[in-house]
Amino acid sequence: MVARLNGTRPRSEKYSGAVPALRRGRYGEFAMRFETWSKAGNKSIATLDVDCLVLGVFEDGELSEEAGTVDSACDGRLRKLLERGDFPGKAAETLLLADLPGISATRVLLTGLGPKKDFSRKTWRKSWAAAVAALLKTGIASAALALERPDAKELDDYYFGRAAAEIAAGSLYRINDLKSGKKPKPARLERVLAGPVGKSAATAVNRGLEHGAAIAAACGVQRDLANLPGNVCTPTFLAEETRALAKRHRSLRVRVLDEPAIRREKMGCLLAVSQGSAQPPRLIVIEHTPAGKAGQAHPVVLVGKGVTFDTGGISLKDPGAMDEMKFDMSGAAAVIAALTLAAALDLPLRVVGLVAAVENMPDGNAVKPGDIATSASGQTVEILNTDAEGRLILCDALHYARRFKPAAVVDIATLTGACVVALGHHHSGAMGNDEALVTELVAAGVRADDRAWPLPVTEEYAEQLKSNFADFANIGGRDGGAITAAAFLGKFTQGLKWAHLDVAGTAYQGGAQKGSTGRPTPLLADFLIRRAGL
Ligand code: BES
Ligand code: MN
Ligand code: ZN
């Protein structure tokens, strides 16, 4: 017989089953370079040395400025094509033309921009994404982005460069799948020139291109980690992969608390969630410390929910779409991704990532409804529903954040189905105890085209968490479920400047396009870049 002490039992430190051709420590990498092109000197778009020019056409048949230049260079062939009605210019439609006379590029990709009066940053993004998707189907290796640009208050030079690179590099993303057939050939497109960029704008556009590429890489990190199946991506695995990723960046240090260390921190709520699983929990600490003085300041602390699989525990979930609960570590993946971004951009800002990684399973040792756990803060929690586990691991991780004397704490979590009911899949929920911080995150989401919407966490909501047996219960009923979850976290963040992003509806997609979206990494990136003063 195997000896069992105090209900503990042997735990597997290994992940089991199929292991994909892992890109250990190389998540999110892609091969694409970005430059600008300009019309300086006698150069015009007609003489650009690239395989393909990406030109815009409005739905009213009007050529964008650069398309007009090309049209003149090739004896009005573009205009003729439009007059024949061969390309209506609907937003995001494309048509590839080859071997036009009078220009250096061997191909032209006409891209619809929709009606000119409706032209916006949104249509520009959509059209550029469609153009890149079309380019990736061809043998084109280099392309010049020459679409009409929305005016500067919609998209300034920096965000133009950033979005151009983020969209192009983001389009290269492919799921690191476990299909047994031959892997499709990687795309040829490896060089993208954004323009036209005048002398005075070059610095801002180039900075945007650099940041956009870094954001795409970070989104790739989040997506690669989140797309992995639960039998591969366990808490132990997540900790190992974080170490491997951090090895590639000099500014990053990783510390991993194993189960005994977590026990020493008295994280009773986190351990209650984990106790039904054969997989031991991990608390992963990732620190980005920039060189020089800025390293001394109070850090921004990001806290990620890393439930590598959420069955619901004894309060078992319905089987429909339960597989999607492998994405319940999306917050953790976003935190890891954000730290790699801080390192890649050498942000002059201290950033600490805390990842609470557990698996939520039902078994003979699992926590039961009515059980009471003591959090690291000393407060007691009656666990009325074992499926409200995210808040239980976060409350202990948020308490741990205090020791860093943070300037701000932001947690990221696929926390509630109620948030999906409230906001659908377009906005993440933004909550917290510091209005300025919540507003800052919402603004970052607008600039990053990765939006969040504020929900009110006023005192009344906390009253729904009353318990007869402990300091509070871990659920507050159906009504206002996204907010009562935040109110629970608020009990553990008093005195901190704290915000909470509920990304249950935004971090991944179900259905035919099932997979991680990489959100809210663009929002977090904008937040950190601004905080760093870049
Ligand atoms: N991980 C889920 C939240 C979730 C639901 C994410 C749907 C994405 C899509 C979370 O752990 C959970 O189960 N929350 C419960 C809370 C309830 C028991 C108070 C929920 O939302 O049903
Ligand atoms: Mn749950
Ligand atoms: Zn969950």
PDB file of C-alpha atoms in Angstrom, residues 90-376:
ATOM      1  CA  LYS A  90     -15.509  46.909 -51.853  1.00  0.00           C
ATOM      2  CA  ALA A  91     -13.707  46.991 -48.497  1.00  0.00           C
ATOM      3  CA  ALA A  92     -11.278  44.099 -48.082  1.00  0.00           C
ATOM      4  CA  GLU A  93     -11.662  42.738 -51.630  1.00  0.00           C
ATOM      5  CA  THR A  94      -8.451  42.207 -53.555  1.00  0.00           C
ATOM      6  CA  LEU A  95      -7.330  41.629 -57.133  1.00  0.00           C
ATOM      7  CA  LEU A  96      -3.823  40.603 -58.111  1.00  0.00           C
ATOM      8  CA  LEU A  97      -2.416  42.045 -61.362  1.00  0.00           C
ATOM      9  CA  ALA A  98       0.864  40.996 -62.903  1.00  0.00           C
ATOM     10  CA  ASP A  99       3.483  42.581 -65.149  1.00  0.00           C
ATOM     11  CA  LEU A 100       2.072  46.068 -65.575  1.00  0.00           C
ATOM     12  CA  PRO A 101       4.337  48.144 -67.811  1.00  0.00           C
ATOM     13  CA  GLY A 102       6.118  51.204 -66.470  1.00  0.00           C
ATOM     14  CA  ILE A 103       6.694  50.031 -62.896  1.00  0.00           C
ATOM     15  CA  SER A 104       9.480  48.059 -61.242  1.00  0.00           C
ATOM     16  CA  ALA A 105       7.269  45.778 -59.156  1.00  0.00           C
ATOM     17  CA  THR A 106       6.163  42.635 -60.999  1.00  0.00           C
ATOM     18  CA  ARG A 107       2.790  42.572 -59.251  1.00  0.00           C
ATOM     19  CA  VAL A 108       0.141  44.977 -58.031  1.00  0.00           C
ATOM     20  CA  LEU A 109      -2.465  44.015 -55.466  1.00  0.00           C
ATOM     21  CA  LEU A 110      -5.538  46.197 -55.817  1.00  0.00           C
ATOM     22  CA  THR A 111      -7.291  46.418 -52.476  1.00  0.00           C
ATOM     23  CA  GLY A 112     -10.804  47.736 -51.950  1.00  0.00           C
ATOM     24  CA  LEU A 113     -11.186  50.506 -49.367  1.00  0.00           C
ATOM     25  CA  GLY A 114     -14.988  50.788 -49.461  1.00  0.00           C
ATOM     26  CA  PRO A 115     -16.825  54.108 -49.942  1.00  0.00           C
ATOM     27  CA  LYS A 116     -14.510  57.097 -49.521  1.00  0.00           C
ATOM     28  CA  LYS A 117     -16.926  58.899 -47.194  1.00  0.00           C
ATOM     29  CA  ASP A 118     -16.836  55.989 -44.733  1.00  0.00           C
ATOM     30  CA  PHE A 119     -13.069  55.518 -44.847  1.00  0.00           C
ATOM     31  CA  SER A 120     -11.763  55.053 -41.310  1.00  0.00           C
ATOM     32  CA  ARG A 121      -9.048  53.405 -39.296  1.00  0.00           C
ATOM     33  CA  LYS A 122     -11.304  50.382 -39.059  1.00  0.00           C
ATOM     34  CA  THR A 123     -11.690  49.953 -42.830  1.00  0.00           C
ATOM     35  CA  TRP A 124      -7.978  50.606 -43.276  1.00  0.00           C
ATOM     36  CA  ARG A 125      -7.137  47.812 -40.813  1.00  0.00           C
ATOM     37  CA  LYS A 126      -9.600  45.449 -42.444  1.00  0.00           C
ATOM     38  CA  SER A 127      -8.305  46.186 -45.950  1.00  0.00           C
ATOM     39  CA  TRP A 128      -4.641  45.830 -44.978  1.00  0.00           C
ATOM     40  CA  ALA A 129      -5.416  42.515 -43.250  1.00  0.00           C
ATOM     41  CA  ALA A 130      -7.199  41.297 -46.389  1.00  0.00           C
ATOM     42  CA  ALA A 131      -4.268  42.410 -48.549  1.00  0.00           C
ATOM     43  CA  VAL A 132      -1.787  40.516 -46.370  1.00  0.00           C
ATOM     44  CA  ALA A 133      -3.984  37.401 -46.456  1.00  0.00           C
ATOM     45  CA  ALA A 134      -4.002  37.607 -50.276  1.00  0.00           C
ATOM     46  CA  LEU A 135      -0.217  38.116 -50.397  1.00  0.00           C
ATOM     47  CA  LEU A 136       0.374  35.073 -48.214  1.00  0.00           C
ATOM     48  CA  LYS A 137      -1.324  32.878 -50.828  1.00  0.00           C
ATOM     49  CA  THR A 138       1.230  33.908 -53.465  1.00  0.00           C
ATOM     50  CA  GLY A 139       4.954  33.604 -54.049  1.00  0.00           C
ATOM     51  CA  ILE A 140       5.436  37.300 -53.289  1.00  0.00           C
ATOM     52  CA  ALA A 141       8.377  37.811 -50.925  1.00  0.00           C
ATOM     53  CA  SER A 142       8.351  41.597 -50.550  1.00  0.00           C
ATOM     54  CA  ALA A 143       5.519  44.097 -50.655  1.00  0.00           C
ATOM     55  CA  ALA A 144       5.023  47.834 -50.288  1.00  0.00           C
ATOM     56  CA  LEU A 145       1.995  48.973 -48.317  1.00  0.00           C
ATOM     57  CA  ALA A 146       0.731  51.987 -50.271  1.00  0.00           C
ATOM     58  CA  LEU A 147      -2.920  52.114 -49.248  1.00  0.00           C
ATOM     59  CA  GLU A 148      -4.478  55.492 -48.615  1.00  0.00           C
ATOM     60  CA  ARG A 149      -4.028  56.325 -44.938  1.00  0.00           C
ATOM     61  CA  PRO A 150      -6.838  57.466 -42.666  1.00  0.00           C
ATOM     62  CA  ASP A 151      -6.222  61.016 -41.433  1.00  0.00           C
ATOM     63  CA  ALA A 152      -3.779  61.554 -38.603  1.00  0.00           C
ATOM     64  CA  LYS A 153      -6.326  61.927 -35.829  1.00  0.00           C
ATOM     65  CA  GLU A 154      -7.669  58.472 -36.707  1.00  0.00           C
ATOM     66  CA  LEU A 155      -4.225  56.924 -37.144  1.00  0.00           C
ATOM     67  CA  ASP A 156      -1.062  58.943 -36.466  1.00  0.00           C
ATOM     68  CA  ASP A 157       2.402  58.060 -37.759  1.00  0.00           C
ATOM     69  CA  TYR A 158       3.322  55.883 -34.784  1.00  0.00           C
ATOM     70  CA  TYR A 159       0.083  53.894 -34.768  1.00  0.00           C
ATOM     71  CA  PHE A 160       0.211  53.595 -38.557  1.00  0.00           C
ATOM     72  CA  GLY A 161       3.567  51.829 -38.315  1.00  0.00           C
ATOM     73  CA  ARG A 162       2.460  49.808 -35.333  1.00  0.00           C
ATOM     74  CA  ALA A 163      -0.787  48.580 -36.858  1.00  0.00           C
ATOM     75  CA  ALA A 164       0.883  47.886 -40.221  1.00  0.00           C
ATOM     76  CA  ALA A 165       3.433  45.575 -38.593  1.00  0.00           C
ATOM     77  CA  GLU A 166       1.092  44.063 -36.029  1.00  0.00           C
ATOM     78  CA  ILE A 167      -1.438  43.086 -38.680  1.00  0.00           C
ATOM     79  CA  ALA A 168       1.129  41.761 -41.172  1.00  0.00           C
ATOM     80  CA  ALA A 169       3.117  39.729 -38.652  1.00  0.00           C
ATOM     81  CA  GLY A 170      -0.061  38.634 -36.869  1.00  0.00           C
ATOM     82  CA  SER A 171      -1.357  37.198 -40.155  1.00  0.00           C
ATOM     83  CA  LEU A 172       1.591  34.790 -40.229  1.00  0.00           C
ATOM     84  CA  TYR A 173       0.320  33.054 -37.101  1.00  0.00           C
ATOM     85  CA  ARG A 174      -0.514  29.386 -37.535  1.00  0.00           C
ATOM     86  CA  ILE A 175      -1.668  27.062 -34.771  1.00  0.00           C
ATOM     87  CA  ASN A 176       1.150  24.786 -33.641  1.00  0.00           C
ATOM     88  CA  ASP A 177      -1.162  21.861 -34.301  1.00  0.00           C
ATOM     89  CA  LEU A 178      -0.829  18.110 -33.838  1.00  0.00           C
ATOM     90  CA  LYS A 179      -2.047  17.119 -37.279  1.00  0.00           C
ATOM     91  CA  SER A 180      -0.082  14.167 -38.574  1.00  0.00           C
ATOM     92  CA  GLY A 181       0.020  15.203 -42.237  1.00  0.00           C
ATOM     93  CA  LYS A 182       2.707  17.302 -43.903  1.00  0.00           C
ATOM     94  CA  LYS A 183       3.046  20.818 -42.498  1.00  0.00           C
ATOM     95  CA  PRO A 184       2.100  23.452 -45.068  1.00  0.00           C
ATOM     96  CA  LYS A 185       5.029  25.438 -46.465  1.00  0.00           C
ATOM     97  CA  PRO A 186       5.752  28.647 -44.579  1.00  0.00           C
ATOM     98  CA  ALA A 187       4.610  31.839 -46.316  1.00  0.00           C
ATOM     99  CA  ARG A 188       7.074  33.531 -48.679  1.00  0.00           C
ATOM    100  CA  LEU A 189       6.291  37.087 -47.615  1.00  0.00           C
ATOM    101  CA  GLU A 190       9.218  38.236 -45.474  1.00  0.00           C
ATOM    102  CA  ARG A 191       9.704  41.940 -46.174  1.00  0.00           C
ATOM    103  CA  VAL A 192       7.077  44.650 -45.815  1.00  0.00           C
ATOM    104  CA  LEU A 193       7.638  48.326 -46.558  1.00  0.00           C
ATOM    105  CA  ALA A 194       5.174  50.818 -45.096  1.00  0.00           C
ATOM    106  CA  GLY A 195       4.697  54.193 -46.703  1.00  0.00           C
ATOM    107  CA  PRO A 196       4.838  56.712 -48.114  1.00  0.00           C
ATOM    108  CA  VAL A 197       6.712  58.151 -45.160  1.00  0.00           C
ATOM    109  CA  GLY A 198       8.131  61.668 -45.253  1.00  0.00           C
ATOM    110  CA  LYS A 199      11.369  62.588 -43.518  1.00  0.00           C
ATOM    111  CA  SER A 200       9.709  64.082 -40.453  1.00  0.00           C
ATOM    112  CA  ALA A 201       7.509  61.013 -39.881  1.00  0.00           C
ATOM    113  CA  ALA A 202      10.177  58.339 -40.355  1.00  0.00           C
ATOM    114  CA  THR A 203      11.202  58.085 -36.692  1.00  0.00           C
ATOM    115  CA  ALA A 204       7.633  57.669 -35.451  1.00  0.00           C
ATOM    116  CA  VAL A 205       6.685  55.158 -38.149  1.00  0.00           C
ATOM    117  CA  ASN A 206       9.816  53.092 -37.568  1.00  0.00           C
ATOM    118  CA  ARG A 207       9.190  53.040 -33.834  1.00  0.00           C
ATOM    119  CA  GLY A 208       5.629  51.945 -34.602  1.00  0.00           C
ATOM    120  CA  LEU A 209       6.884  49.164 -36.870  1.00  0.00           C
ATOM    121  CA  GLU A 210       9.244  47.919 -34.169  1.00  0.00           C
ATOM    122  CA  HIS A 211       6.529  47.960 -31.513  1.00  0.00           C
ATOM    123  CA  GLY A 212       3.961  46.392 -33.837  1.00  0.00           C
ATOM    124  CA  ALA A 213       6.303  43.500 -34.611  1.00  0.00           C
ATOM    125  CA  ALA A 214       6.941  43.005 -30.882  1.00  0.00           C
ATOM    126  CA  ILE A 215       3.212  43.025 -30.145  1.00  0.00           C
ATOM    127  CA  ALA A 216       2.582  40.424 -32.855  1.00  0.00           C
ATOM    128  CA  ALA A 217       5.328  38.253 -31.382  1.00  0.00           C
ATOM    129  CA  ALA A 218       3.834  38.613 -27.895  1.00  0.00           C
ATOM    130  CA  CYS A 219       0.367  37.717 -29.200  1.00  0.00           C
ATOM    131  CA  GLY A 220       1.982  34.650 -30.767  1.00  0.00           C
ATOM    132  CA  VAL A 221       3.413  33.687 -27.379  1.00  0.00           C
ATOM    133  CA  GLN A 222      -0.019  33.965 -25.790  1.00  0.00           C
ATOM    134  CA  ARG A 223      -1.717  32.078 -28.607  1.00  0.00           C
ATOM    135  CA  ASP A 224       0.867  29.291 -28.771  1.00  0.00           C
ATOM    136  CA  LEU A 225       0.610  28.654 -25.028  1.00  0.00           C
ATOM    137  CA  ALA A 226      -3.172  28.961 -24.854  1.00  0.00           C
ATOM    138  CA  ASN A 227      -3.812  26.734 -27.878  1.00  0.00           C
ATOM    139  CA  LEU A 228      -1.943  23.791 -26.326  1.00  0.00           C
ATOM    140  CA  PRO A 229      -4.141  20.994 -24.975  1.00  0.00           C
ATOM    141  CA  GLY A 230      -4.586  20.552 -21.247  1.00  0.00           C
ATOM    142  CA  ASN A 231      -2.663  17.266 -21.194  1.00  0.00           C
ATOM    143  CA  VAL A 232       0.420  19.087 -22.480  1.00  0.00           C
ATOM    144  CA  CYS A 233       0.026  22.504 -20.912  1.00  0.00           C
ATOM    145  CA  THR A 234      -0.056  21.658 -17.194  1.00  0.00           C
ATOM    146  CA  PRO A 235       1.065  23.998 -14.403  1.00  0.00           C
ATOM    147  CA  THR A 236       4.480  22.303 -14.374  1.00  0.00           C
ATOM    148  CA  PHE A 237       4.789  22.675 -18.126  1.00  0.00           C
ATOM    149  CA  LEU A 238       3.762  26.328 -18.029  1.00  0.00           C
ATOM    150  CA  ALA A 239       6.478  27.015 -15.462  1.00  0.00           C
ATOM    151  CA  GLU A 240       9.114  25.200 -17.540  1.00  0.00           C
ATOM    152  CA  GLU A 241       8.129  27.001 -20.714  1.00  0.00           C
ATOM    153  CA  THR A 242       8.217  30.353 -18.939  1.00  0.00           C
ATOM    154  CA  ARG A 243      11.783  29.591 -17.871  1.00  0.00           C
ATOM    155  CA  ALA A 244      12.690  28.628 -21.441  1.00  0.00           C
ATOM    156  CA  LEU A 245      11.171  31.838 -22.825  1.00  0.00           C
ATOM    157  CA  ALA A 246      12.905  33.983 -20.228  1.00  0.00           C
ATOM    158  CA  LYS A 247      16.308  32.474 -21.128  1.00  0.00           C
ATOM    159  CA  ARG A 248      16.099  34.424 -24.381  1.00  0.00           C
ATOM    160  CA  HIS A 249      15.855  37.796 -22.638  1.00  0.00           C
ATOM    161  CA  ARG A 250      18.556  39.239 -20.394  1.00  0.00           C
ATOM    162  CA  SER A 251      16.168  41.439 -18.412  1.00  0.00           C
ATOM    163  CA  LEU A 252      13.906  38.561 -17.328  1.00  0.00           C
ATOM    164  CA  ARG A 253      14.269  36.483 -14.157  1.00  0.00           C
ATOM    165  CA  VAL A 254      11.933  33.625 -13.345  1.00  0.00           C
ATOM    166  CA  ARG A 255      11.240  32.064  -9.961  1.00  0.00           C
ATOM    167  CA  VAL A 256       8.837  29.171  -9.546  1.00  0.00           C
ATOM    168  CA  LEU A 257       7.115  28.314  -6.287  1.00  0.00           C
ATOM    169  CA  ASP A 258       6.324  24.593  -6.119  1.00  0.00           C
ATOM    170  CA  GLU A 259       3.665  23.079  -3.890  1.00  0.00           C
ATOM    171  CA  PRO A 260       5.671  23.119  -0.643  1.00  0.00           C
ATOM    172  CA  ALA A 261       6.667  26.748  -1.281  1.00  0.00           C
ATOM    173  CA  ILE A 262       3.033  27.659  -1.986  1.00  0.00           C
ATOM    174  CA  ARG A 263       2.103  25.943   1.257  1.00  0.00           C
ATOM    175  CA  ARG A 264       4.706  28.019   3.098  1.00  0.00           C
ATOM    176  CA  GLU A 265       3.017  31.130   1.697  1.00  0.00           C
ATOM    177  CA  LYS A 266      -0.236  29.824   3.242  1.00  0.00           C
ATOM    178  CA  MET A 267      -2.116  30.113  -0.032  1.00  0.00           C
ATOM    179  CA  GLY A 268      -5.015  28.021   1.190  1.00  0.00           C
ATOM    180  CA  CYS A 269      -7.466  29.135  -1.495  1.00  0.00           C
ATOM    181  CA  LEU A 270      -5.116  28.334  -4.369  1.00  0.00           C
ATOM    182  CA  LEU A 271      -4.299  24.965  -2.800  1.00  0.00           C
ATOM    183  CA  ALA A 272      -8.005  24.201  -2.314  1.00  0.00           C
ATOM    184  CA  VAL A 273      -8.535  24.497  -6.074  1.00  0.00           C
ATOM    185  CA  SER A 274      -5.502  22.404  -6.877  1.00  0.00           C
ATOM    186  CA  GLN A 275      -6.056  19.588  -4.353  1.00  0.00           C
ATOM    187  CA  GLY A 276      -8.311  17.537  -6.623  1.00  0.00           C
ATOM    188  CA  SER A 277      -5.754  17.341  -9.402  1.00  0.00           C
ATOM    189  CA  ALA A 278      -2.926  14.902 -10.024  1.00  0.00           C
ATOM    190  CA  GLN A 279      -0.993  17.906 -11.339  1.00  0.00           C
ATOM    191  CA  PRO A 280       0.786  19.964  -8.683  1.00  0.00           C
ATOM    192  CA  PRO A 281       0.259  23.740  -8.695  1.00  0.00           C
ATOM    193  CA  ARG A 282       2.848  26.386  -9.515  1.00  0.00           C
ATOM    194  CA  LEU A 283       3.194  30.072  -8.747  1.00  0.00           C
ATOM    195  CA  ILE A 284       5.388  31.577 -11.444  1.00  0.00           C
ATOM    196  CA  VAL A 285       7.135  34.891 -10.792  1.00  0.00           C
ATOM    197  CA  ILE A 286       8.634  36.670 -13.812  1.00  0.00           C
ATOM    198  CA  GLU A 287      10.506  39.922 -13.335  1.00  0.00           C
ATOM    199  CA  HIS A 288      11.565  42.403 -15.994  1.00  0.00           C
ATOM    200  CA  THR A 289      14.206  44.700 -14.550  1.00  0.00           C
ATOM    201  CA  PRO A 290      15.522  47.329 -16.955  1.00  0.00           C
ATOM    202  CA  ALA A 291      19.129  48.382 -16.680  1.00  0.00           C
ATOM    203  CA  GLY A 292      19.802  51.617 -14.788  1.00  0.00           C
ATOM    204  CA  LYS A 293      17.809  53.774 -12.409  1.00  0.00           C
ATOM    205  CA  ALA A 294      14.298  52.995 -13.575  1.00  0.00           C
ATOM    206  CA  GLY A 295      14.886  49.557 -12.093  1.00  0.00           C
ATOM    207  CA  GLN A 296      14.501  50.930  -8.586  1.00  0.00           C
ATOM    208  CA  ALA A 297      10.972  52.291  -8.972  1.00  0.00           C
ATOM    209  CA  HIS A 298       7.726  50.627  -7.907  1.00  0.00           C
ATOM    210  CA  PRO A 299       6.785  48.014 -10.504  1.00  0.00           C
ATOM    211  CA  VAL A 300       3.639  47.330 -12.431  1.00  0.00           C
ATOM    212  CA  VAL A 301       2.491  43.860 -11.362  1.00  0.00           C
ATOM    213  CA  LEU A 302       0.463  41.735 -13.789  1.00  0.00           C
ATOM    214  CA  VAL A 303      -1.352  38.730 -12.333  1.00  0.00           C
ATOM    215  CA  GLY A 304      -2.636  35.952 -14.604  1.00  0.00           C
ATOM    216  CA  LYS A 305      -5.256  33.259 -14.059  1.00  0.00           C
ATOM    217  CA  GLY A 306      -3.579  30.054 -15.146  1.00  0.00           C
ATOM    218  CA  VAL A 307      -6.187  27.315 -14.800  1.00  0.00           C
ATOM    219  CA  THR A 308      -4.666  24.904 -17.306  1.00  0.00           C
ATOM    220  CA  PHE A 309      -7.974  23.048 -17.397  1.00  0.00           C
ATOM    221  CA  ASP A 310     -11.232  23.956 -15.663  1.00  0.00           C
ATOM    222  CA  THR A 311     -13.626  21.031 -15.331  1.00  0.00           C
ATOM    223  CA  GLY A 312     -15.515  22.965 -12.665  1.00  0.00           C
ATOM    224  CA  GLY A 313     -14.346  20.471 -10.030  1.00  0.00           C
ATOM    225  CA  ILE A 314     -17.109  18.816  -7.957  1.00  0.00           C
ATOM    226  CA  SER A 315     -19.442  21.554  -9.285  1.00  0.00           C
ATOM    227  CA  LEU A 316     -18.771  19.910 -12.630  1.00  0.00           C
ATOM    228  CA  LYS A 317     -19.420  21.862 -15.824  1.00  0.00           C
ATOM    229  CA  ASP A 318     -21.780  20.743 -18.571  1.00  0.00           C
ATOM    230  CA  PRO A 319     -19.915  18.684 -21.164  1.00  0.00           C
ATOM    231  CA  GLY A 320     -20.808  20.922 -24.125  1.00  0.00           C
ATOM    232  CA  ALA A 321     -17.715  22.886 -25.151  1.00  0.00           C
ATOM    233  CA  MET A 322     -15.888  21.852 -21.983  1.00  0.00           C
ATOM    234  CA  ASP A 323     -12.798  21.385 -24.163  1.00  0.00           C
ATOM    235  CA  GLU A 324     -12.638  25.179 -24.402  1.00  0.00           C
ATOM    236  CA  MET A 325     -11.689  25.266 -20.733  1.00  0.00           C
ATOM    237  CA  LYS A 326      -8.130  24.499 -21.852  1.00  0.00           C
ATOM    238  CA  PHE A 327      -8.145  28.244 -22.641  1.00  0.00           C
ATOM    239  CA  ASP A 328      -8.739  29.019 -18.967  1.00  0.00           C
ATOM    240  CA  MET A 329      -5.038  29.868 -18.669  1.00  0.00           C
ATOM    241  CA  SER A 330      -5.323  32.667 -21.243  1.00  0.00           C
ATOM    242  CA  GLY A 331      -4.767  35.337 -18.580  1.00  0.00           C
ATOM    243  CA  ALA A 332      -1.572  33.576 -17.537  1.00  0.00           C
ATOM    244  CA  ALA A 333      -0.451  33.303 -21.158  1.00  0.00           C
ATOM    245  CA  ALA A 334      -1.122  37.034 -21.633  1.00  0.00           C
ATOM    246  CA  VAL A 335       0.990  37.871 -18.593  1.00  0.00           C
ATOM    247  CA  ILE A 336       3.876  35.724 -19.832  1.00  0.00           C
ATOM    248  CA  ALA A 337       3.497  37.328 -23.277  1.00  0.00           C
ATOM    249  CA  ALA A 338       3.464  40.848 -21.841  1.00  0.00           C
ATOM    250  CA  LEU A 339       6.691  40.166 -19.953  1.00  0.00           C
ATOM    251  CA  THR A 340       8.415  38.938 -23.118  1.00  0.00           C
ATOM    252  CA  LEU A 341       7.250  42.149 -24.805  1.00  0.00           C
ATOM    253  CA  ALA A 342       8.602  44.334 -21.977  1.00  0.00           C
ATOM    254  CA  ALA A 343      11.922  42.541 -22.411  1.00  0.00           C
ATOM    255  CA  ALA A 344      11.950  42.627 -26.223  1.00  0.00           C
ATOM    256  CA  LEU A 345      11.319  46.390 -26.248  1.00  0.00           C
ATOM    257  CA  ASP A 346      13.669  46.951 -23.330  1.00  0.00           C
ATOM    258  CA  LEU A 347      10.969  48.976 -21.602  1.00  0.00           C
ATOM    259  CA  PRO A 348      12.426  51.328 -18.980  1.00  0.00           C
ATOM    260  CA  LEU A 349       9.813  50.152 -16.477  1.00  0.00           C
ATOM    261  CA  ARG A 350       9.883  47.458 -13.827  1.00  0.00           C
ATOM    262  CA  VAL A 351       7.249  44.835 -14.587  1.00  0.00           C
ATOM    263  CA  VAL A 352       6.496  41.771 -12.474  1.00  0.00           C
ATOM    264  CA  GLY A 353       4.338  38.919 -13.757  1.00  0.00           C
ATOM    265  CA  LEU A 354       2.643  36.537 -11.327  1.00  0.00           C
ATOM    266  CA  VAL A 355       1.037  33.423 -12.752  1.00  0.00           C
ATOM    267  CA  ALA A 356      -1.133  31.217 -10.568  1.00  0.00           C
ATOM    268  CA  ALA A 357      -1.165  27.867 -12.370  1.00  0.00           C
ATOM    269  CA  VAL A 358      -3.462  25.031 -11.293  1.00  0.00           C
ATOM    270  CA  GLU A 359      -5.748  22.398 -12.753  1.00  0.00           C
ATOM    271  CA  ASN A 360      -9.359  22.279 -11.476  1.00  0.00           C
ATOM    272  CA  MET A 361     -10.460  18.634 -11.250  1.00  0.00           C
ATOM    273  CA  PRO A 362     -13.040  16.561  -9.384  1.00  0.00           C
ATOM    274  CA  ASP A 363     -11.758  13.588  -7.439  1.00  0.00           C
ATOM    275  CA  GLY A 364     -11.800  11.968  -3.994  1.00  0.00           C
ATOM    276  CA  ASN A 365      -9.460  14.605  -2.679  1.00  0.00           C
ATOM    277  CA  ALA A 366     -11.150  17.563  -4.371  1.00  0.00           C
ATOM    278  CA  VAL A 367     -12.534  20.545  -2.507  1.00  0.00           C
ATOM    279  CA  LYS A 368     -16.315  20.283  -1.941  1.00  0.00           C
ATOM    280  CA  PRO A 369     -19.103  22.861  -1.838  1.00  0.00           C
ATOM    281  CA  GLY A 370     -19.273  24.219   1.690  1.00  0.00           C
ATOM    282  CA  ASP A 371     -15.584  23.642   2.409  1.00  0.00           C
ATOM    283  CA  ILE A 372     -13.828  26.606   3.966  1.00  0.00           C
ATOM    284  CA  ALA A 373     -10.323  27.666   2.974  1.00  0.00           C
ATOM    285  CA  THR A 374      -8.021  30.242   4.537  1.00  0.00           C
ATOM    286  CA  SER A 375      -6.414  32.610   2.062  1.00  0.00           C
ATOM    287  CA  ALA A 376      -2.859  33.914   2.344  1.00  0.00           C
TER     288      ALA A 376
END
